[in-house]
Coordinates of C-alpha atoms in Angstrom, one line a residue:
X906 CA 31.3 -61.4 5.8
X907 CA 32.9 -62.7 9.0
X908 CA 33.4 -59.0 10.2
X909 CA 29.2 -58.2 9.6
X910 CA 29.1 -61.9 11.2
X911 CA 31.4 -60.8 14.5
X912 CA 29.4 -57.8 14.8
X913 CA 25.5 -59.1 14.6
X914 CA 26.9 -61.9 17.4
X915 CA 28.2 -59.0 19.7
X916 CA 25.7 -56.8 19.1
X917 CA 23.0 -60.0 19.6
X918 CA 24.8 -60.5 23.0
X919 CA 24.5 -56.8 23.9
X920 CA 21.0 -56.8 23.7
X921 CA 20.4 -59.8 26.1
X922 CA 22.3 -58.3 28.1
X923 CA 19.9 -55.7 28.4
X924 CA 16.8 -57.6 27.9
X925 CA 18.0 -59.3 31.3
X926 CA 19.1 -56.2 33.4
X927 CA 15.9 -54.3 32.7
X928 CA 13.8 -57.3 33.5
X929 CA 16.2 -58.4 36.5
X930 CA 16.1 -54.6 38.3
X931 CA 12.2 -54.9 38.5
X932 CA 13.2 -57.6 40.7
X933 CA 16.0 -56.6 43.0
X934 CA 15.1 -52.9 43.7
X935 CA 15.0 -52.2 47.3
X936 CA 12.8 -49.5 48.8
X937 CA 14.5 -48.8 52.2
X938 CA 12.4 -47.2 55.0
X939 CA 13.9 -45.4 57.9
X940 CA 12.0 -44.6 60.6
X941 CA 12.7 -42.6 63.7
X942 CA 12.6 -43.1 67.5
X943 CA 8.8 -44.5 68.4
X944 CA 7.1 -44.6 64.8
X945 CA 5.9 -48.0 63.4
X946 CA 7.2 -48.7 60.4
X947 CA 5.1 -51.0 57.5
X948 CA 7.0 -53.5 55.6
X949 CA 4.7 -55.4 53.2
X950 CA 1.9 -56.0 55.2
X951 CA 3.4 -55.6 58.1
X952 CA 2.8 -52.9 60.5
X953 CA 6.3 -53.1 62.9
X954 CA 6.6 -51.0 66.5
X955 CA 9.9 -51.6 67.8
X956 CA 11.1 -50.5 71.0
X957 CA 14.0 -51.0 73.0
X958 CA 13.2 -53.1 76.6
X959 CA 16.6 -53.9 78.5
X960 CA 19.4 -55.2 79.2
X961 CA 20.1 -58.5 81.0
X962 CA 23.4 -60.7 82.3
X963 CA 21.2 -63.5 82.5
X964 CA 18.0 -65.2 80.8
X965 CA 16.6 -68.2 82.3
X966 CA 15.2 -70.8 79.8
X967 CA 12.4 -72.4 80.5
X968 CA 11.9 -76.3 81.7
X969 CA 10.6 -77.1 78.5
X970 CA 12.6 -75.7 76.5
X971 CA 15.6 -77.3 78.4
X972 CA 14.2 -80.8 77.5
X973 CA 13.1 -79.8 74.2
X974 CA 16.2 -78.4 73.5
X975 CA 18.5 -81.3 75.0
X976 CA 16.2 -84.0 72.0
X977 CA 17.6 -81.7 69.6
X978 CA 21.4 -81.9 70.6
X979 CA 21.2 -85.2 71.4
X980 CA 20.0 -85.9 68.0
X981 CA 23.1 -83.4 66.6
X982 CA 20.5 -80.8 65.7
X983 CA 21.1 -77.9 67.2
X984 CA 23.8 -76.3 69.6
X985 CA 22.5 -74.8 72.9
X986 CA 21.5 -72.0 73.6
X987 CA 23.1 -69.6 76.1
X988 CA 21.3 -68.2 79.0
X989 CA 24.5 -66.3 79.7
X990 CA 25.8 -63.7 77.0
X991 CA 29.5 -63.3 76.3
X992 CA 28.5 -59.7 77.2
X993 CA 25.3 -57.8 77.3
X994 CA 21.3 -59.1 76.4
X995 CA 20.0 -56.2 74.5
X996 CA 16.6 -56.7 74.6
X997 CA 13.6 -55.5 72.7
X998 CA 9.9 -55.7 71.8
X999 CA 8.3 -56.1 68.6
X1000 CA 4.6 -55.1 68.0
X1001 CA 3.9 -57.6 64.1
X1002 CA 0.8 -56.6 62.9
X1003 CA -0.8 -58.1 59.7
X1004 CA -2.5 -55.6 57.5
X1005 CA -2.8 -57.9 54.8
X1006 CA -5.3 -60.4 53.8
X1007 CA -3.0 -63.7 54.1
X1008 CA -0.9 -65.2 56.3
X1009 CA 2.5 -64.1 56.6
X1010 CA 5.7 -65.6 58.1
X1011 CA 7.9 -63.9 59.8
X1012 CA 11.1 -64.9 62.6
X1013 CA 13.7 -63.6 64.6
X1014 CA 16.0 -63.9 61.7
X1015 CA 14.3 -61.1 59.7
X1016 CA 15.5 -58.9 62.5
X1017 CA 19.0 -57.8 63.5
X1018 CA 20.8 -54.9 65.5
X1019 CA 22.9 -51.8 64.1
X1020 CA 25.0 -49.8 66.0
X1021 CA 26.7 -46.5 64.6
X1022 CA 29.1 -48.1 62.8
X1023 CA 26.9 -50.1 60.9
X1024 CA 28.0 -53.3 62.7
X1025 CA 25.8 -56.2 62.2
X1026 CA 24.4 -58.6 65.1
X1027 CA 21.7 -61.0 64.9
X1028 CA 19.6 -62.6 67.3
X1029 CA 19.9 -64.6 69.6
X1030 CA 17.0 -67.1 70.5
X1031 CA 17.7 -68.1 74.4
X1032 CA 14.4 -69.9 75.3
X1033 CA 13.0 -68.0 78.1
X1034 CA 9.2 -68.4 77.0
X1035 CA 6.7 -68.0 74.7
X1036 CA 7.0 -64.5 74.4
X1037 CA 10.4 -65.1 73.1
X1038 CA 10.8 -64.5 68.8
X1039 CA 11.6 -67.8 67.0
X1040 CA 8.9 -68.2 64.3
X1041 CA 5.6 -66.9 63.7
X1042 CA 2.3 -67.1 60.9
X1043 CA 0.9 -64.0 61.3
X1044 CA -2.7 -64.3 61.1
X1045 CA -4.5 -61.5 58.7
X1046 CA -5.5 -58.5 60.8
X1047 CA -4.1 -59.7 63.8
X1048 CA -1.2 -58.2 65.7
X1049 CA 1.4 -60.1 68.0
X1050 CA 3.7 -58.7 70.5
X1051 CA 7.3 -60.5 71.0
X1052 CA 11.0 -59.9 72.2
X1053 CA 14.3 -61.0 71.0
X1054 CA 17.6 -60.2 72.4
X1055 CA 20.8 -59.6 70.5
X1056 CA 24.7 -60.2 72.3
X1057 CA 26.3 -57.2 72.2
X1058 CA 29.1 -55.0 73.9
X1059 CA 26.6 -52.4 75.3
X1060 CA 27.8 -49.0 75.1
X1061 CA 25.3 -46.4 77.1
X1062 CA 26.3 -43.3 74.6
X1063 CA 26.1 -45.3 71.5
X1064 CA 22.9 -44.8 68.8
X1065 CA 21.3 -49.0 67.9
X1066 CA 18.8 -49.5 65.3
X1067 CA 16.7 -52.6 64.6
X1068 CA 16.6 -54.2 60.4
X1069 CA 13.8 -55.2 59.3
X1070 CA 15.1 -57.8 56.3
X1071 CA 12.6 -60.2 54.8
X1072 CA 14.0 -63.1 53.2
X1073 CA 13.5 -66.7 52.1
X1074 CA 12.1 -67.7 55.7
X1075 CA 9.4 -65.1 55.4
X1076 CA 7.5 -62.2 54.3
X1077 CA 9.9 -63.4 51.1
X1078 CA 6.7 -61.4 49.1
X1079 CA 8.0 -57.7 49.6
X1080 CA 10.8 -56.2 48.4
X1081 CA 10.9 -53.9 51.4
X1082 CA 13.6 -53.2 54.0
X1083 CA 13.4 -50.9 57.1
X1084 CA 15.6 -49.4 60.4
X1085 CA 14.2 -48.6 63.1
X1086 CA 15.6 -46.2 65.7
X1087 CA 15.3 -47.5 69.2
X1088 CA 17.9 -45.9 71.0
X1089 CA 20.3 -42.5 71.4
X1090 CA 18.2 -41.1 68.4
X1091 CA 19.4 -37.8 67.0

């Protein structure tokens, strides 16, 4: 009786086991998009154009930023900013257009750099003007056109693609991931 008992518990254990993996994969699959050198790539409702601008020693902030930003440390907020890098601002554009029919959220943090080993940087928000990624509502068939700049050690022969991760601080409604190739593409 305990054996019959032992087995109907393990057995009952198997099967939510199951029960939970087949409902939990519907919700963690990941359709990956790889795009090449110049094509737009959607993600969700998104319509992305990425393309590589420059690269910069230096990126002057902006007055207000400067005094916006020196509220927020004082007040133990944030740290600052850097307009110098520890080596190279590499630079690009991003072309966010909203295909959908509701407002979507995206930021600079959605974003980040790969290089050929699959190295990971993320951006960096300087403060250089309103052009400048920090966080946007993208308005429903509307596009916007922004840079960000990620702190890198430049290398002129190696190939750097741009992520596109949504997460918790927007377009959290699409289970969507991209790379974009935006320079040295093969």
């Amino acid at each position: 009786m305990v054996r019959i008992g032992g087995i109907i518990v393990v057995v009952g254990i198997i099967a939510v086991f199951a029960v939970s993996f087949h409902f939990y994969s519907f919700e963690v699959l990941t359709d990956v998009k790889v795009s090449s050198f110049g094509e737009p790539v959607q993600v969700g409702d998104i319509l992305f154009d990425v393309q590589y601008v420059a690269n910069f020693e230096f990126l002057e902030k902006t007055k207000e930023f400067k005094l916006a930003e020196k509220a927020e440390i004082d007040r133990g907020l944030i740290e600052a900013s850097n307009e110098k890098p520890t080596h190279t601002y590499f630079q690009i554009q991003v072309t966010a257009e909203n295909k959908g029919d509701e407002i979507v959220r995206f930021t600079g943090g959605q974003l980040h750099l790969y290089d050929d080993s699959n190295t990971r940087f993320s951006p960096i928000f300087v403060g250089y003007g309103e052009s400048e990624i920090s966080l946007v509502d993208l308005e429903p068939q509307k596009a916007v056109t922004l840079t960000t700049q990620f702190d890198i050690e430049y290398d002129e022969e190696m190939q750097y693609r741009v992520g596109i991760v949504p997460n918790r601080h927007g377009m959290d409604g699409t289970q969507e991931i991209a790379f974009i190739c935006i320079k040295n593409c093969n």
